[in-house]
CSV table of C-alpha atoms in Angstrom, one decimal:
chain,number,residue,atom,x,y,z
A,1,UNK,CA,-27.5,5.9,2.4
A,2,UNK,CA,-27.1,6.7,5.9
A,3,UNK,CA,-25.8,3.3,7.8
A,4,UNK,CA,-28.5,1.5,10.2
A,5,UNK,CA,-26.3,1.6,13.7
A,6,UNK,CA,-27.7,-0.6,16.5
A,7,UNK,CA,-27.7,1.5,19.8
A,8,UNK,CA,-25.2,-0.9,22.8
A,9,UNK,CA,-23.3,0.2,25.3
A,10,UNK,CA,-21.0,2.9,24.3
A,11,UNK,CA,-17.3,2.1,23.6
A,12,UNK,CA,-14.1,4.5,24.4
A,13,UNK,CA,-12.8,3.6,21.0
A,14,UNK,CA,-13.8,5.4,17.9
A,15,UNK,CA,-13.9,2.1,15.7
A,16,UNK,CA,-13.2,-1.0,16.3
A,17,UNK,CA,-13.4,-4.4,15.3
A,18,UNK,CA,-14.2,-6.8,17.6
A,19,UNK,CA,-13.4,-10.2,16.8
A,20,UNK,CA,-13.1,-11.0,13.4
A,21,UNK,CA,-13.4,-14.2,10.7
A,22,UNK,CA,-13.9,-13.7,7.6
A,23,UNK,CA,-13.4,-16.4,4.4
A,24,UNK,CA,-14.1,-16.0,0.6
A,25,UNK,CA,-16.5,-16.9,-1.5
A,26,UNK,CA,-14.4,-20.4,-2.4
A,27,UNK,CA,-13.5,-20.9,1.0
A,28,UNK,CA,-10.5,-19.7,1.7
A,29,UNK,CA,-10.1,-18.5,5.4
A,30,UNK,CA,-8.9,-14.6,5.3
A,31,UNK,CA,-9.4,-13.9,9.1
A,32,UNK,CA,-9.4,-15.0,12.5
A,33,UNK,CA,-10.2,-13.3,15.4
A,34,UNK,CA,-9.4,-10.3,14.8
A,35,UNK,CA,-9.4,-7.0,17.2
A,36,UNK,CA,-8.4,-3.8,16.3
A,37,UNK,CA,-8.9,-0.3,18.0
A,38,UNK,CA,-8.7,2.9,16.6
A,39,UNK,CA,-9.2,5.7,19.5
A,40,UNK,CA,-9.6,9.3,19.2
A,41,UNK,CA,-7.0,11.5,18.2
A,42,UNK,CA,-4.9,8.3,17.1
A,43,UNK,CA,-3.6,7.6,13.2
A,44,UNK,CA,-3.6,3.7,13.7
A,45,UNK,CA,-1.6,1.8,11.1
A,46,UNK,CA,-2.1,-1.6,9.8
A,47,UNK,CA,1.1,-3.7,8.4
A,48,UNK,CA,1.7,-7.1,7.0
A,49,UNK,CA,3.2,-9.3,3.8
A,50,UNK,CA,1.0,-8.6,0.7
A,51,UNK,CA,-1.7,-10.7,0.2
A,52,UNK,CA,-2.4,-10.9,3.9
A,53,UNK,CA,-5.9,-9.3,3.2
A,54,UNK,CA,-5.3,-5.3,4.6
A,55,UNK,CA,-7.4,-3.9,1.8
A,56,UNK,CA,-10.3,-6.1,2.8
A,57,UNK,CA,-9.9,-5.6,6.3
A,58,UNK,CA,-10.2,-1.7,6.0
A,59,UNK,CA,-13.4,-2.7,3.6
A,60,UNK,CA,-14.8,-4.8,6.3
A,61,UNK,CA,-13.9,-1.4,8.6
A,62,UNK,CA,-15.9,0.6,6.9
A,63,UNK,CA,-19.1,-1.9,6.5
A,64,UNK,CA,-18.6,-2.3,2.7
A,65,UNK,CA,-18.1,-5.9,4.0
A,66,UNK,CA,-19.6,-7.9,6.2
A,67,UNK,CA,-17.4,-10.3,8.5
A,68,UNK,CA,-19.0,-14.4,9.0
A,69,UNK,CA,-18.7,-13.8,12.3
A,70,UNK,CA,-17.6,-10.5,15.0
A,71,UNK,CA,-19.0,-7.0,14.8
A,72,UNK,CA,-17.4,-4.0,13.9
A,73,UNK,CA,-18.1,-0.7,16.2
A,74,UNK,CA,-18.7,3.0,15.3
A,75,UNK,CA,-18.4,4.9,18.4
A,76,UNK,CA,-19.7,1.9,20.7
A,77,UNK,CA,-22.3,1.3,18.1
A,78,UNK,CA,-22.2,-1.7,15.5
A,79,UNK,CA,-21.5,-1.1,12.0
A,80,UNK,CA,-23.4,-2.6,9.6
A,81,UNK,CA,-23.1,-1.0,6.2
A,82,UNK,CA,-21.0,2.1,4.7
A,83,UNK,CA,-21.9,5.5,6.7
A,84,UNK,CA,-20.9,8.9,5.5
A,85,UNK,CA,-19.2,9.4,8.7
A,86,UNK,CA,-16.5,6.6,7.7
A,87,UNK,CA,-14.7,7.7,4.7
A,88,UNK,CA,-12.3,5.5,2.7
A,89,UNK,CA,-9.4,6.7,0.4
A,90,UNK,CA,-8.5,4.7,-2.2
A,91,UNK,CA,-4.8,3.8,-3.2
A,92,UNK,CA,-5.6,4.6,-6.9
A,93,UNK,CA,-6.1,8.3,-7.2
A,94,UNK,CA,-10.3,9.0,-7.7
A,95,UNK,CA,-11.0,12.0,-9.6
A,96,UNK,CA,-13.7,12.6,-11.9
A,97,UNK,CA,-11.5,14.5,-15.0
A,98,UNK,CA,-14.8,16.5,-16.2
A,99,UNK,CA,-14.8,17.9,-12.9
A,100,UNK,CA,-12.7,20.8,-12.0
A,101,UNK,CA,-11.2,20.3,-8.1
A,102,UNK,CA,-14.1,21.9,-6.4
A,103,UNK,CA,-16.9,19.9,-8.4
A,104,UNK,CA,-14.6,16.9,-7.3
A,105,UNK,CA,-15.0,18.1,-3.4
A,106,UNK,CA,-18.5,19.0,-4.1
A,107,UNK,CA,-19.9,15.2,-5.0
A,108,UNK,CA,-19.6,14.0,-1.6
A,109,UNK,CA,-22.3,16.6,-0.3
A,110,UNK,CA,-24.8,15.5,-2.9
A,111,UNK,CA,-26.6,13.6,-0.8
A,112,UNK,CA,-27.1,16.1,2.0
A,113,UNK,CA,-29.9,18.9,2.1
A,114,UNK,CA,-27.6,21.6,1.3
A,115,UNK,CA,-28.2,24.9,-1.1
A,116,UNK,CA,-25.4,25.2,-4.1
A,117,UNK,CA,-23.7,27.6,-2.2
A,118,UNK,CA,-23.6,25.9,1.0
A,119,UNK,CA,-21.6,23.1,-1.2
A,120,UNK,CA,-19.4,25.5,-2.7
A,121,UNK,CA,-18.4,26.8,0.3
A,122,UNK,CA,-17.5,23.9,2.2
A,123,UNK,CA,-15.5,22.5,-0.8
A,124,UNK,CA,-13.7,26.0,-0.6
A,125,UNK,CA,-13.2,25.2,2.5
A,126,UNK,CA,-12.0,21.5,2.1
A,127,UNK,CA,-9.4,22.5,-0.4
A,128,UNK,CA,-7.5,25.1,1.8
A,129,UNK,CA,-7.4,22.6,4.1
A,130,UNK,CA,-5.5,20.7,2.2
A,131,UNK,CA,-3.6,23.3,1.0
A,132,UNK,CA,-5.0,24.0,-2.4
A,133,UNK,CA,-6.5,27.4,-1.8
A,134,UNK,CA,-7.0,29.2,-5.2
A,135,UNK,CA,-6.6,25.8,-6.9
A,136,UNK,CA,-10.8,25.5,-7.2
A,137,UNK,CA,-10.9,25.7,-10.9
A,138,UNK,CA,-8.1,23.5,-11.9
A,139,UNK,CA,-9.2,20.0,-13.7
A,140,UNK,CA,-7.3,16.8,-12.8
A,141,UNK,CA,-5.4,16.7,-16.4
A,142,UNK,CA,-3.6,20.1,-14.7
A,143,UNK,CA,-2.8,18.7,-11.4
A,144,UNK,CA,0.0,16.7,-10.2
A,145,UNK,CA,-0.4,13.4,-8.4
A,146,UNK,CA,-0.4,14.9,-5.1
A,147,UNK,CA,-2.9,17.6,-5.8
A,148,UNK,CA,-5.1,14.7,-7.0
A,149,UNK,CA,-4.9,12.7,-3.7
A,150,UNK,CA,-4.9,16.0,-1.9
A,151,UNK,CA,-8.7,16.5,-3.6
A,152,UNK,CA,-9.8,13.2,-2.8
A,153,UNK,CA,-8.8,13.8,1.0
A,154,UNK,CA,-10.3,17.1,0.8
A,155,UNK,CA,-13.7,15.5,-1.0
A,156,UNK,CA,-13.8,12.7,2.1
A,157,UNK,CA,-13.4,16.2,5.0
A,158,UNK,CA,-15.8,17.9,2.7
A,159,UNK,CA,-18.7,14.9,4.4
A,160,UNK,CA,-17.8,15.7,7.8
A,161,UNK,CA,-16.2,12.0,8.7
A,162,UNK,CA,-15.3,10.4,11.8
A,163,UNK,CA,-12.8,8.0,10.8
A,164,UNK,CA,-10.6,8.3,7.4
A,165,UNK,CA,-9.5,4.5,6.2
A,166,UNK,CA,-6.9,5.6,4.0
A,167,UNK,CA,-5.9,2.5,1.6
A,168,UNK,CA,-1.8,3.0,0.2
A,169,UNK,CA,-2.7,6.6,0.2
A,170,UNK,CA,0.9,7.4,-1.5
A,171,UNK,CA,1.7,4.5,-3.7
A,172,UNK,CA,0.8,6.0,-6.8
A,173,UNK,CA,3.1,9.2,-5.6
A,174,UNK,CA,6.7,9.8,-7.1
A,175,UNK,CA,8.6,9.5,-3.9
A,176,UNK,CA,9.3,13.3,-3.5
A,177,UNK,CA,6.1,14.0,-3.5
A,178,UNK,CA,4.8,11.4,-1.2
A,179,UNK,CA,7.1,12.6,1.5
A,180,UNK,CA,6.2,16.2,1.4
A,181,UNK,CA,2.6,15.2,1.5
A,182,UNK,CA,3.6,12.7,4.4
A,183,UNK,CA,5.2,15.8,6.1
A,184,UNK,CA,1.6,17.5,5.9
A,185,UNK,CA,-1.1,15.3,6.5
A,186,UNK,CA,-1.0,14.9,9.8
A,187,UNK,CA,-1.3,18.5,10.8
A,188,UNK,CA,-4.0,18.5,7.9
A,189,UNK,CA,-5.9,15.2,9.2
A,190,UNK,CA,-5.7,16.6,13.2
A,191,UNK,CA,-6.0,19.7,12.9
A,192,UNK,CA,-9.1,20.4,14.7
A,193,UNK,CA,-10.9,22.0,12.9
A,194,UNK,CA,-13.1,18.9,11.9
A,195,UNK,CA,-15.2,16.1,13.4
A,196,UNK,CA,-12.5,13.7,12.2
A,197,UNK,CA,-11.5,11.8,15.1
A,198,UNK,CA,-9.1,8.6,14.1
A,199,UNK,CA,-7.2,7.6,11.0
A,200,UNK,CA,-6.4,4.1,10.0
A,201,UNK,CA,-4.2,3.5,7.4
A,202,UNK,CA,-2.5,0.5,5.4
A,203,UNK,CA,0.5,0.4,3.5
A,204,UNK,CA,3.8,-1.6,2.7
A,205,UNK,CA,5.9,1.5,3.2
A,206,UNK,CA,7.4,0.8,6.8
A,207,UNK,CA,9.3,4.3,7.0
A,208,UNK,CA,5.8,5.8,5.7
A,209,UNK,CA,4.2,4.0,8.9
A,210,UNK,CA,6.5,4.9,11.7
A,211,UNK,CA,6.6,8.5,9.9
A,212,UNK,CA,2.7,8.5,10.6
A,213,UNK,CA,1.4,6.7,12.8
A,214,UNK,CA,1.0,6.4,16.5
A,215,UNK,CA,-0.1,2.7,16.6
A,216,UNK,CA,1.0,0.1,14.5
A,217,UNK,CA,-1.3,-3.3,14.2
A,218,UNK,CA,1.0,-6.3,12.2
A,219,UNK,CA,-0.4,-9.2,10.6
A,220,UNK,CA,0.2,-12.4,9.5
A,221,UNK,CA,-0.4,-16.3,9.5
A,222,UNK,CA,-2.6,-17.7,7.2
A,223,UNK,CA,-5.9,-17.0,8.1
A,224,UNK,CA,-4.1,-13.7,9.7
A,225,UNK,CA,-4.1,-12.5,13.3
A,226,UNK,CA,-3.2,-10.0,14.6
A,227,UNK,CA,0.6,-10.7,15.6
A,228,UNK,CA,2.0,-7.8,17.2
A,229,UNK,CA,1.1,-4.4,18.1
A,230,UNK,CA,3.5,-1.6,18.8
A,231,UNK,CA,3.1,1.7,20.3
A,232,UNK,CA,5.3,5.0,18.5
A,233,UNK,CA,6.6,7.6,20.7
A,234,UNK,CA,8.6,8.8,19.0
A,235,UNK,CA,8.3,12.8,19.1
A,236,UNK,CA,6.7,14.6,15.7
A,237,UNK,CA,8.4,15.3,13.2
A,238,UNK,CA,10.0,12.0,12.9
A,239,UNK,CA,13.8,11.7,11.6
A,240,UNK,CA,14.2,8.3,9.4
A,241,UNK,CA,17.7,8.7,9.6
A,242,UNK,CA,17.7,8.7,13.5
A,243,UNK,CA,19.2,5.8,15.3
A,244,UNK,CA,15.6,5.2,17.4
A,245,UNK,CA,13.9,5.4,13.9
A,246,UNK,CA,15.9,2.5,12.2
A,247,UNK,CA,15.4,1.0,16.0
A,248,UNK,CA,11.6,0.7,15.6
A,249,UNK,CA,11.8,-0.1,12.1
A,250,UNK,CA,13.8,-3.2,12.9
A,251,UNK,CA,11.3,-4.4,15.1
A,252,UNK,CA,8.7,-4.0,12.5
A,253,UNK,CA,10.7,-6.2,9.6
A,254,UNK,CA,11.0,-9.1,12.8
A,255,UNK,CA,6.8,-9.1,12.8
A,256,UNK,CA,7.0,-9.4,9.0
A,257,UNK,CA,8.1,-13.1,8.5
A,258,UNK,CA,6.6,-15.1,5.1
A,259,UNK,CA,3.3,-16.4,6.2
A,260,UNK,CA,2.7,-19.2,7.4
A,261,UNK,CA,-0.5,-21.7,7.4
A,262,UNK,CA,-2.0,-22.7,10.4
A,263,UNK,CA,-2.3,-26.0,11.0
């Protein structure tokens, strides 16, 4: 179902959310004013203790929730349910194991007016991407971890996204393989050869961030803010062992005190 986007003056981010509260069902406050950009060409990260509600954030991101109060924009336009062109990858690793890797690509064309062929060849396409060219006919039982996540992020290019949210796309990843698929999904994500424009990802792995990202948004505080917000320039590809790295990874841990409730 294609989101309903109200037409407003047109923003030079590519999401944002503007603003933010959001509580549960039983009351307890999650958010507070929150404000978050992503802009074009930018893998955005988002940071902060567990618990501190990033998984719902990136949920209310991409309109599978809505906030009690502050809007949430799609290309200067508000948000107000999913949209194809927002695509979110899940920490746990979704493939269908009936489904051979291209079948897996295939599903998220299945709603579009597209011949069999059409579908095929896109989700051809998709998979070389991602670097799993000649890999079509392999089922999920036959594929590493990383192939898995490599299909899902090949099945959310395959719909022709603007954003990716990307939730702990590597914490189910043996640590080898997480870093040589942290090594290539940058090129992969910004290549341009796609409409994809931003990339916001959250994760606990602090090395994983500053290896990725070029903006980092912390949070804490009970309900969480936004508390800090630091800008990596560091030049691509990123050494962890440099002295600069463990530089801005210091300043992250600072940001990352226990929560604390406002009063």
């Amino acid at each position: 179902m294609e989101a309903e986007i109200k037409n407003e003056n047109v923003s030079n981010s590519v999401l944002e959310a503007d603003g933010i509260y959001f509580s549960y069902d039983n009351g307890y406050d999650v958010f507070e004013n929150i404000n978050i950009r992503a802009d074009s060409g930018k893998f955005v990260a988002i940071i902060g203790p567990s618990g501190i509600g990033k998984s719902t954030l990136l949920r209310i991101l991409g309109g599978f929730l809505k906030p009690d109060k502050g809007i949430v924009k799609l290309l200067g336009k508000t948000l107000y349910e999913p949209t194809p062109e927002v695509a979110l990858i899940h920490q746990s690793i979704v493939t269908f194991p009936w489904m051979d890797a291209q079948e897996n690509v295939m599903l998220s064309m299945k709603a579009k007016d597209m011949s069999r062929d059409e579908m095929e060849s896109k989700a051809k396409e998709a998979l070389s991407r991602v670097g799993l060219d000649g890999f079509e006919d392999l089922y999920p039982k036959e594929m590493s971890g990383g192939m898995r996540q490599r299909v899902a992020i090949a099945r959310a290019f395959a719909a022709d996204p603007y954003v990716f949210l990307m939730d702990e796309p590597f914490a189910h990843l043996d640590e080898l393989t997480a870093e040589g698929l942290r090594q290539d999904i940058y090129n992969i994500l910004f290549s341009g050869e796609t409409p994809l424009k931003s990339v916001i990802m959250v994760s606990h792995n602090l090395t994983e961030v500053l290896e990725l990202a070029d903006e980092i948004y912390i949070l804490n505080n009970i309900p969480a803010t936004v508390v800090g917000r630091v800008e990596v320039t560091m030049p691509r590809p990123r050494n962890p062992r440099s002295d600069n790295f463990n530089a801005n990874l210091d300043a992250l841990y600072s940001y990352l005190t226990p929560p604390r409730k406002k009063k």
